[in-house]
Tab-separated table of C-alpha atoms in Angstrom:
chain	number	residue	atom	x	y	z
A	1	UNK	CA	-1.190	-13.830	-37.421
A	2	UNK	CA	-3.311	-15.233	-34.320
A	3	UNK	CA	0.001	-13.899	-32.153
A	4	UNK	CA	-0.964	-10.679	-33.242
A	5	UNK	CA	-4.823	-10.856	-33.012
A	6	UNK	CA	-4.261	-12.568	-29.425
A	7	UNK	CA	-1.600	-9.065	-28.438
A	8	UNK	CA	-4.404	-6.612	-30.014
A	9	UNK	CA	-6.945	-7.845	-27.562
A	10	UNK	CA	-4.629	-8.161	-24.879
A	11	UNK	CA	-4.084	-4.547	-25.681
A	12	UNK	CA	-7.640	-3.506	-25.576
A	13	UNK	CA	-8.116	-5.017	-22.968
A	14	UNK	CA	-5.083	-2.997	-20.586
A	15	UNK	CA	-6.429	-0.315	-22.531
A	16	UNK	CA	-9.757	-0.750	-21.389
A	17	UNK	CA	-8.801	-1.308	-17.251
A	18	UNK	CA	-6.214	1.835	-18.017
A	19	UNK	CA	-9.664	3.807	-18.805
A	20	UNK	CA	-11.707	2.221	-15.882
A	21	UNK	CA	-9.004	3.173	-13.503
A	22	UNK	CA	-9.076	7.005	-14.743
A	23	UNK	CA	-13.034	6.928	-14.301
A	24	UNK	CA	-12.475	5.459	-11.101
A	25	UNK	CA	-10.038	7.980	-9.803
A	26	UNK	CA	-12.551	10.853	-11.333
A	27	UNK	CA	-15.438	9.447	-8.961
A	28	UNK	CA	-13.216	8.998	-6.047
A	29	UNK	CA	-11.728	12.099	-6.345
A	30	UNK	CA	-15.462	14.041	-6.775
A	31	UNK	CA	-17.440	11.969	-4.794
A	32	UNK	CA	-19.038	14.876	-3.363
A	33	UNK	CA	-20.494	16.077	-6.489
A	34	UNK	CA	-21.356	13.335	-8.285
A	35	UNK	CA	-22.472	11.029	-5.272
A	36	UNK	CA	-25.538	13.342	-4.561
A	37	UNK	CA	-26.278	13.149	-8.725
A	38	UNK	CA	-25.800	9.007	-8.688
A	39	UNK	CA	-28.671	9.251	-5.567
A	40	UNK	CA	-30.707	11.327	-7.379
A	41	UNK	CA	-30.577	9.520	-10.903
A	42	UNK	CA	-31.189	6.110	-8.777
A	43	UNK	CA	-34.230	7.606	-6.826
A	44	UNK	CA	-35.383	8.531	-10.060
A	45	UNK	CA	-35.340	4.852	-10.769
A	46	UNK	CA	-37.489	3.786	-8.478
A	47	UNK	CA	-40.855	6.840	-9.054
A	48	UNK	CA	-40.422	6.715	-13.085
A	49	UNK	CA	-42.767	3.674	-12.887
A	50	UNK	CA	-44.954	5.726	-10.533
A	51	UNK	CA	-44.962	8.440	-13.176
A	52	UNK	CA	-45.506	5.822	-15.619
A	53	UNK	CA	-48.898	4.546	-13.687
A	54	UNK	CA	-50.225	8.049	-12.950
A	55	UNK	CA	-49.794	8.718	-16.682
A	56	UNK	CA	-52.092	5.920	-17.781
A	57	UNK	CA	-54.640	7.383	-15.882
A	58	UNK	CA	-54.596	10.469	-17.911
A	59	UNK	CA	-52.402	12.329	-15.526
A	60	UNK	CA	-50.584	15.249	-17.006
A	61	UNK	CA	-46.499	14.213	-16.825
A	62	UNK	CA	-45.521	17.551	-15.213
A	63	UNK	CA	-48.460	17.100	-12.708
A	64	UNK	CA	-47.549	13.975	-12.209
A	65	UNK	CA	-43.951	14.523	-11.268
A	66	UNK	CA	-45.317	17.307	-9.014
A	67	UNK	CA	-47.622	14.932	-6.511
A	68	UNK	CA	-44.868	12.274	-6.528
A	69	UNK	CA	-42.571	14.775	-5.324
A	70	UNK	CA	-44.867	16.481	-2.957
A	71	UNK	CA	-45.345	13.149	-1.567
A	72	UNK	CA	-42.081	12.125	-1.466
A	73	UNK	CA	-40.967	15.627	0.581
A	74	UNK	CA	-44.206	14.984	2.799
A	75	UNK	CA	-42.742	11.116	4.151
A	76	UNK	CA	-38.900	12.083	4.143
A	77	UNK	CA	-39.659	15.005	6.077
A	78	UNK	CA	-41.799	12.687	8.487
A	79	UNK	CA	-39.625	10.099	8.733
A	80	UNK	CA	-36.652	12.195	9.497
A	81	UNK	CA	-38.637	14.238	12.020
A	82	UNK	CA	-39.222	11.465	13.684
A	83	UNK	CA	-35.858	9.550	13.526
A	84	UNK	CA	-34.549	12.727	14.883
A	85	UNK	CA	-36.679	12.455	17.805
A	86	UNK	CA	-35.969	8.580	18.475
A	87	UNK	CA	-32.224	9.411	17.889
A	88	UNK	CA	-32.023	12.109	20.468
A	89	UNK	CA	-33.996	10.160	22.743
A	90	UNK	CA	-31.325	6.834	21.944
A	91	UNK	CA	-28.727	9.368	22.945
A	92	UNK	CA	-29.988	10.717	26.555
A	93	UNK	CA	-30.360	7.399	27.572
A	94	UNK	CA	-26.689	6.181	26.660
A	95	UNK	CA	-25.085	7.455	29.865
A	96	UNK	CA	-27.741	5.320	32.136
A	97	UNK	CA	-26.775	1.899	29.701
A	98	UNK	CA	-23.102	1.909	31.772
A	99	UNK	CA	-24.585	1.078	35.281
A	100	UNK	CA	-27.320	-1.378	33.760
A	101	UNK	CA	-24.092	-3.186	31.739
A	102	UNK	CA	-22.409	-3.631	35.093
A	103	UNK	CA	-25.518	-5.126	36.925
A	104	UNK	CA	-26.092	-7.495	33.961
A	105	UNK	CA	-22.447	-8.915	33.681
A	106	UNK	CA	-22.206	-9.311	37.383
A	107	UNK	CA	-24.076	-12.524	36.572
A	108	UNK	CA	-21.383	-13.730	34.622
A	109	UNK	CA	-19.194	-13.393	37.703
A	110	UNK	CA	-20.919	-15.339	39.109
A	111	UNK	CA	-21.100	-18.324	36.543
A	112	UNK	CA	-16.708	-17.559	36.220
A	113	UNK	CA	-16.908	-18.268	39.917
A	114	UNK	CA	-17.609	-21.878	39.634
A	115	UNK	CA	-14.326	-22.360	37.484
A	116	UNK	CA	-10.903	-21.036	37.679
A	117	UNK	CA	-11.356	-17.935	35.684
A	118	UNK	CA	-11.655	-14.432	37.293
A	119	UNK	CA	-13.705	-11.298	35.694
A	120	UNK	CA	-15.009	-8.473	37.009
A	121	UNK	CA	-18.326	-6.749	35.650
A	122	UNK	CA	-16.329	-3.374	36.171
A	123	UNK	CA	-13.058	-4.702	33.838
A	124	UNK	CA	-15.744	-5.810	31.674
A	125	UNK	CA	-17.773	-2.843	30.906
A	126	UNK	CA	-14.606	-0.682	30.926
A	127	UNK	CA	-14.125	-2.379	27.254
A	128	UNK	CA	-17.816	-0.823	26.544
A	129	UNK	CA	-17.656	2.955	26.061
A	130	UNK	CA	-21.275	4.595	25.940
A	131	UNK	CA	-19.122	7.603	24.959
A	132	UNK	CA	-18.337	6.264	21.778
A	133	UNK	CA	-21.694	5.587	20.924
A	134	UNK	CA	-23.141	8.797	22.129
A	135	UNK	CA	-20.454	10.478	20.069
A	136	UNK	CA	-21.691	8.588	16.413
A	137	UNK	CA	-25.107	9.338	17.453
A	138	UNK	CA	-24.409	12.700	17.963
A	139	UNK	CA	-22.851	13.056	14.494
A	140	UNK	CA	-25.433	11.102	12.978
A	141	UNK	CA	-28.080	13.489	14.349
A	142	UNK	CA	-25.671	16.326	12.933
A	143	UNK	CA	-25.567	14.778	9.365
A	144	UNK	CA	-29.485	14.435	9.299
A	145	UNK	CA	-30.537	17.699	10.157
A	146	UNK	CA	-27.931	19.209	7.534
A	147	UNK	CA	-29.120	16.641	5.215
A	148	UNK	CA	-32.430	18.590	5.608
A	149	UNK	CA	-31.129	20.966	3.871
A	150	UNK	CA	-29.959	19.598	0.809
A	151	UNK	CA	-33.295	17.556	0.787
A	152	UNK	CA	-35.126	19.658	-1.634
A	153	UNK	CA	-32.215	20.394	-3.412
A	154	UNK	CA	-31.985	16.572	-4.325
A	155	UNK	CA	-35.071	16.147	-5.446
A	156	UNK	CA	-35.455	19.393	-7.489
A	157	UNK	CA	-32.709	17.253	-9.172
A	158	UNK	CA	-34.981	14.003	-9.447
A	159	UNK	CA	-37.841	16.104	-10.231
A	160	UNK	CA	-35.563	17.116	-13.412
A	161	UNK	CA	-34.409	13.918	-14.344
A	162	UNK	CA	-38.202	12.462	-14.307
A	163	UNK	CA	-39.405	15.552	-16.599
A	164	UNK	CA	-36.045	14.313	-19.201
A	165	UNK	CA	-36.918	10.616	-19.169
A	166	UNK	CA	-39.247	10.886	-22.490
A	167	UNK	CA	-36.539	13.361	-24.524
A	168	UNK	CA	-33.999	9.812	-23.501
A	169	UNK	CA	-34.738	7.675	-26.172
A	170	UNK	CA	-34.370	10.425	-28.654
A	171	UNK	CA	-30.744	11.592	-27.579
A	172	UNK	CA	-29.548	8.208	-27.186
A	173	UNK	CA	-30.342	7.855	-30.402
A	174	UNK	CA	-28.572	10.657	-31.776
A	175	UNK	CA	-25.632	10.087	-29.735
A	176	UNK	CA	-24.686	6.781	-30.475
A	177	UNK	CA	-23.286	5.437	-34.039
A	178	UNK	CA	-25.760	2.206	-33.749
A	179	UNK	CA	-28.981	3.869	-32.408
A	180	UNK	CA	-31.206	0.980	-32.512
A	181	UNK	CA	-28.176	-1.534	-30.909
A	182	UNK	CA	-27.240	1.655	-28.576
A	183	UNK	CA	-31.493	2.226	-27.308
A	184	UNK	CA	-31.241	-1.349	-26.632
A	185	UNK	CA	-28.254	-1.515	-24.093
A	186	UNK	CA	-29.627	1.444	-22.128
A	187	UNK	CA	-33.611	0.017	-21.867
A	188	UNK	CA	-31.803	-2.875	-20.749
A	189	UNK	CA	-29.772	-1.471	-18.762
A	190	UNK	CA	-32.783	1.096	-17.072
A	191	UNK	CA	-35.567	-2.090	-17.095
A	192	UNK	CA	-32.695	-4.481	-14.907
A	193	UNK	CA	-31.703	-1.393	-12.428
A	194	UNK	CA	-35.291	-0.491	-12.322
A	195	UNK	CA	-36.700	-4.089	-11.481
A	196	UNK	CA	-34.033	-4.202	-8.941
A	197	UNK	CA	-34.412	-1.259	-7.007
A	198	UNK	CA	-38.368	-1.074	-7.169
A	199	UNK	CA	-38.526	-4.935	-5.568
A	200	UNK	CA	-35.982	-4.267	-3.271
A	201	UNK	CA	-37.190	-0.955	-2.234
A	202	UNK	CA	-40.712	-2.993	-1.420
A	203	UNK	CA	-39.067	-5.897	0.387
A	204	UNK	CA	-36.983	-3.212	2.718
A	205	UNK	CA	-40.233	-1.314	3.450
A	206	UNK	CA	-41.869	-4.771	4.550
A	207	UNK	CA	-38.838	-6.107	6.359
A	208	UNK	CA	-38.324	-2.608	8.352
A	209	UNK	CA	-42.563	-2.699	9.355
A	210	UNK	CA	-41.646	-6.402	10.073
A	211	UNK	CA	-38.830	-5.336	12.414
A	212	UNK	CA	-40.961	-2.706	13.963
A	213	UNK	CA	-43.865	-4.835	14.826
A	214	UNK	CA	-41.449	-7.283	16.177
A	215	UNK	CA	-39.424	-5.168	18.727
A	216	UNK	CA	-42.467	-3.015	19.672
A	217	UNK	CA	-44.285	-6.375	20.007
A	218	UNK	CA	-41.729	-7.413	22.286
A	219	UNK	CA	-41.292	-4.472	24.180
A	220	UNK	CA	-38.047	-3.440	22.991
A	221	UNK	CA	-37.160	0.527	23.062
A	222	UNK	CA	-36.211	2.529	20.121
A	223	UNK	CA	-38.247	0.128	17.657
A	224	UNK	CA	-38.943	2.417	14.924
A	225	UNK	CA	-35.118	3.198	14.725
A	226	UNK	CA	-34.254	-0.079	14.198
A	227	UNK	CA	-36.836	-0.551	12.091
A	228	UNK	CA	-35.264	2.202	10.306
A	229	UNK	CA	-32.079	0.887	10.301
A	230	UNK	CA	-33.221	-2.713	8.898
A	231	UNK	CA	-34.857	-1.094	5.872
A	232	UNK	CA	-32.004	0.894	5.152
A	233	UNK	CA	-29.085	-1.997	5.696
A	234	UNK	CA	-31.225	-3.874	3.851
A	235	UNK	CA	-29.963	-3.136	0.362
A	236	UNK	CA	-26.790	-3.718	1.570
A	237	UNK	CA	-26.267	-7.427	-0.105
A	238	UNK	CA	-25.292	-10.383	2.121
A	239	UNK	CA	-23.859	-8.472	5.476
A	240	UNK	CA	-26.451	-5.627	5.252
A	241	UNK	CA	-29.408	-7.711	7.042
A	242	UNK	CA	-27.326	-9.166	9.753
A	243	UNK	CA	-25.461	-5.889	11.232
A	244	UNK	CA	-28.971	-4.528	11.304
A	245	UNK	CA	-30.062	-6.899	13.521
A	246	UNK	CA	-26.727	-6.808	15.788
A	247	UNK	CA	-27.531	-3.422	18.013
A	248	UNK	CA	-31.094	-5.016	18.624
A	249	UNK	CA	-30.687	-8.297	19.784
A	250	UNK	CA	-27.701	-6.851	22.315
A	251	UNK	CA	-29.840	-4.087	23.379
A	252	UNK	CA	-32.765	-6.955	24.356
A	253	UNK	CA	-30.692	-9.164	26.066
A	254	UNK	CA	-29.133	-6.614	27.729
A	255	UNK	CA	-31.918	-4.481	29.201
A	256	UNK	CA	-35.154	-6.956	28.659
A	257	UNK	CA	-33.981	-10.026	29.580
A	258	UNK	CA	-32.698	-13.295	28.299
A	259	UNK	CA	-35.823	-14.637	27.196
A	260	UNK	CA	-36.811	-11.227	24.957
A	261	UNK	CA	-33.313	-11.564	23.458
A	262	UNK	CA	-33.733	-14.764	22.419
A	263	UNK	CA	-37.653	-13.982	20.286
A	264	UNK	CA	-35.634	-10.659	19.179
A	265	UNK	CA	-33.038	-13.342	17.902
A	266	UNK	CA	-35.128	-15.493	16.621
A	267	UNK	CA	-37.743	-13.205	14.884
A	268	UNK	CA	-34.771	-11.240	12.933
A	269	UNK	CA	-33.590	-15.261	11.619
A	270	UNK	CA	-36.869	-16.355	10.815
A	271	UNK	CA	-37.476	-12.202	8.975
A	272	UNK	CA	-34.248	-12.448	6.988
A	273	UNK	CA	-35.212	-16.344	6.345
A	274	UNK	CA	-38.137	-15.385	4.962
A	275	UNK	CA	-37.484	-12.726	2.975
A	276	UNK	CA	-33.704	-12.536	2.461
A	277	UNK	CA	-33.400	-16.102	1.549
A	278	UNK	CA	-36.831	-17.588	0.157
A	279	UNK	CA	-38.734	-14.373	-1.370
A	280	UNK	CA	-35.925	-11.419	-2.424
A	281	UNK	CA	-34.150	-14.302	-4.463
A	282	UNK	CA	-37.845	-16.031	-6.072
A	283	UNK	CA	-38.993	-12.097	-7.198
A	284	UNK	CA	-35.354	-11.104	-8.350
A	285	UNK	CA	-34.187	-14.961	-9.202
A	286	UNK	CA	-31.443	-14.936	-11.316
A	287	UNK	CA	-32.182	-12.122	-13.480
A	288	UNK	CA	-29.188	-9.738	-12.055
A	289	UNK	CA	-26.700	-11.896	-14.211
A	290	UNK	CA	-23.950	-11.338	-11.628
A	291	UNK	CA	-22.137	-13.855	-9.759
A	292	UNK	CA	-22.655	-14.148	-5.953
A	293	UNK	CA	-18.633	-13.363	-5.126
A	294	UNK	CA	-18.973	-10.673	-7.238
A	295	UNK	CA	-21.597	-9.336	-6.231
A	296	UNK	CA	-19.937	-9.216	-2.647
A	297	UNK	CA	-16.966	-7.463	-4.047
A	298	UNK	CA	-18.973	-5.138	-5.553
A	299	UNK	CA	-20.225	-3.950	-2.195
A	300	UNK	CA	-16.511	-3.506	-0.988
A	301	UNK	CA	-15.029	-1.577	-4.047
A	302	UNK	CA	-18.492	0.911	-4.397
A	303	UNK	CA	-18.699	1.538	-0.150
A	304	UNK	CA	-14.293	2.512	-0.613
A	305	UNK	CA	-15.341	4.632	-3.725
A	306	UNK	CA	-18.551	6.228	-2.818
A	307	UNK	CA	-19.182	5.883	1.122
A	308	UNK	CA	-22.330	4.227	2.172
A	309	UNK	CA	-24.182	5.414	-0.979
A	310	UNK	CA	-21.928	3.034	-2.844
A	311	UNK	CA	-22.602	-0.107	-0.608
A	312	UNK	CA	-26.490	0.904	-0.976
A	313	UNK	CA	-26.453	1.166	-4.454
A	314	UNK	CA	-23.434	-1.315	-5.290
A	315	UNK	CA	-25.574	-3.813	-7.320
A	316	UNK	CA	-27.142	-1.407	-9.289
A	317	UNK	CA	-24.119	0.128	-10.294
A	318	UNK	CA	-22.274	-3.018	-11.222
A	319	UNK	CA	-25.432	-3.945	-13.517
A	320	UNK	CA	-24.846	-0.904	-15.120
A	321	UNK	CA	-21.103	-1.118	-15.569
A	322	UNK	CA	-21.652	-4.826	-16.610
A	323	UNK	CA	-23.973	-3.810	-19.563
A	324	UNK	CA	-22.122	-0.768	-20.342
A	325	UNK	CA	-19.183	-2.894	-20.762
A	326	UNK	CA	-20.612	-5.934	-23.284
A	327	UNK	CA	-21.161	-4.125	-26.423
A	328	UNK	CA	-17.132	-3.921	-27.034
A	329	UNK	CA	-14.641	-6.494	-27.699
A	330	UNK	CA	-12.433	-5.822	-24.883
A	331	UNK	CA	-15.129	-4.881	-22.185
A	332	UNK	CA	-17.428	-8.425	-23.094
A	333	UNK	CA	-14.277	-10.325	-21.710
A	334	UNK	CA	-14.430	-8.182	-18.072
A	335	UNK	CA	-17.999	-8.278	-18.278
A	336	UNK	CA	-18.113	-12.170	-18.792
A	337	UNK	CA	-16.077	-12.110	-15.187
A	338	UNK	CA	-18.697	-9.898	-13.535
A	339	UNK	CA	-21.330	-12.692	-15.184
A	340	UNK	CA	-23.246	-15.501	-13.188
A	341	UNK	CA	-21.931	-17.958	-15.986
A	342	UNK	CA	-25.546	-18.659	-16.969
A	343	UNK	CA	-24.968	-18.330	-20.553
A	344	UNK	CA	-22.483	-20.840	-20.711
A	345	UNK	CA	-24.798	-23.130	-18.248
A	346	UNK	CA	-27.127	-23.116	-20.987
């Protein structure tokens, strides 16, 4: 009799992967469509509490959806605007980088020439090719200005989804064949994606005007793009903070001098110090219930399936796979692997 129970769950359970493969190979295979919807629902996310606060103060829903997307359209089409500029600026001044490369490695000839090894600043910067760069840059310039376009159509589409939120409850309800157990799952699931992406939409915005100050501080070019760039790799978990800082720190020792490189070093430590390592985990603690190798994974599997919306949005979605997966027999056992292990702890 247990031989049987222990092959029925067994069963579910390659049943259950079976299904999450098919979903999988849905998403990858639509990724265009339903990438631009899984941005939308999570920018929705993070201005439902905003809707939330304006409607305490009396503020008609529809009104209030209206100024929060005004607003929203107002900064993204400032920020872009400007990124634009700084990015076509970054790119005419590629081709001069080359010479400046050479000039700066010749001191390492120098230093080989008190040994027995032989380089040449020329053989050096060969293996750098401003080309390259000027080439992303170019297509990163590209893929802004046609985001433009679909800017408004994205959040027409969050505009939507905020106007919905107070019919949710309600369809849940009449959806699911436990609708108080079913409401529960998905406020739990909305209040833990929510938390998460609010905080960590505040600690990017500080640690990219924290970037800024720093590098303009210091004198470095292009600081509001890699200010930019900080806030956005900064939902990237673990590896997201330190590529940011990678094209910086290069760029200052490169063209500023050692001593600049080494405060642009040391202020982008001593930023993700303080709030990569002391204050993102004290807000968020351990609330995210998922392990820290997981967590990593997570980032590899959603970038593969999604692009670089999935790495941006990889914890979110694995909270919401995680939770989506505990209310059945077969999906508790995968979603005890995607666990911390605090329930057992305790």
């Amino acid at each position: 009799m247990r031989k049987t129970i222990v092959t029925t769950q067994g069963l579910k359970i390659v049943v259950m992967m079976a299904m999450l493969v098919v979903i999988f190979a849905g998403i990858k295979s639509a990724a265009d469509i339903i990438v631009p919807f899984i941005l939308a629902l999570f920018l929705a996310f993070i201005l439902n509490p905003l809707i939330v606060l304006l409607g305490k103060c009396r503020v008609p829903r529809a009104l209030a959806v209206l100024l929060v997307a005004t607003l929203v359209i107002c900064l993204m089409v400032f920020m872009t605007t400007k990124l634009l500029v700084t990015l076509n600026e970054f790119a005419r001044t590629l081709p001069q980088y080359r010479g400046l490369i050479v000039e700066k490695l010749s001191y390492l000839e120098e230093l080989s020439g008190q040994s027995d090894l032989t380089l040449s600043p020329e053989q050096l910067a060969s293996y750098i090719d401003p080309a390259a760069t000027l080439n992303l840059v170019s297509k990163l310039i590209s893929y802004l200005s046609n985001a433009m376009a679909g800017l408004f159509l994205l959040l027409m589409t969050v505009a939507f989804m905020l106007l919905e939120v107070p019919q949710l409850p309600y369809k849940i309800e009449q959806m699911s064949d436990e609708p108080g157990k079913g409401m529960a799952n998905v406020q739990r699931a909305l209040d833990s994606v929510t938390r998460y992406l609010v905080i960590k939409t505040l600690i990017s915005v500080v640690t990219g005007l924290a970037v800024w100050a720093l590098l303009a501080a210091t004198g470095i070019r292009f600081a509001f793009l890699w200010g930019m760039l900080a806030f956005a790799l900064n939902y990237i978990p673990n590896i997201g903070s330190f590529l940011a800082a990678i094209p910086p720190v290069i760029q200052a020792f490169l063209f500023n001098g050692f001593s600049e490189g080494i405060i642009v070093a040391g202020g982008y430590v001593l930023i993700n110090l303080v709030f990569g390592s002391i204050i993102d985990p004290k807000i968020l603690g351990r609330g995210l219930g998922l392990s820290t190798l997981v967590v990593f994974m997570s980032l590899i599997f959603w970038g593969w399936l999604m692009g670089p919306v999935g790495m941006l949005l990889s914890v979110p979605l694995t909270i919401v796979l995680k939770i989506a997966l505990e209310p059945t027999a077969a999906g508790h056992k995968i979603a005890v692997l995607l666990g911390d292990g605090a329930a057992q702890k305790r």
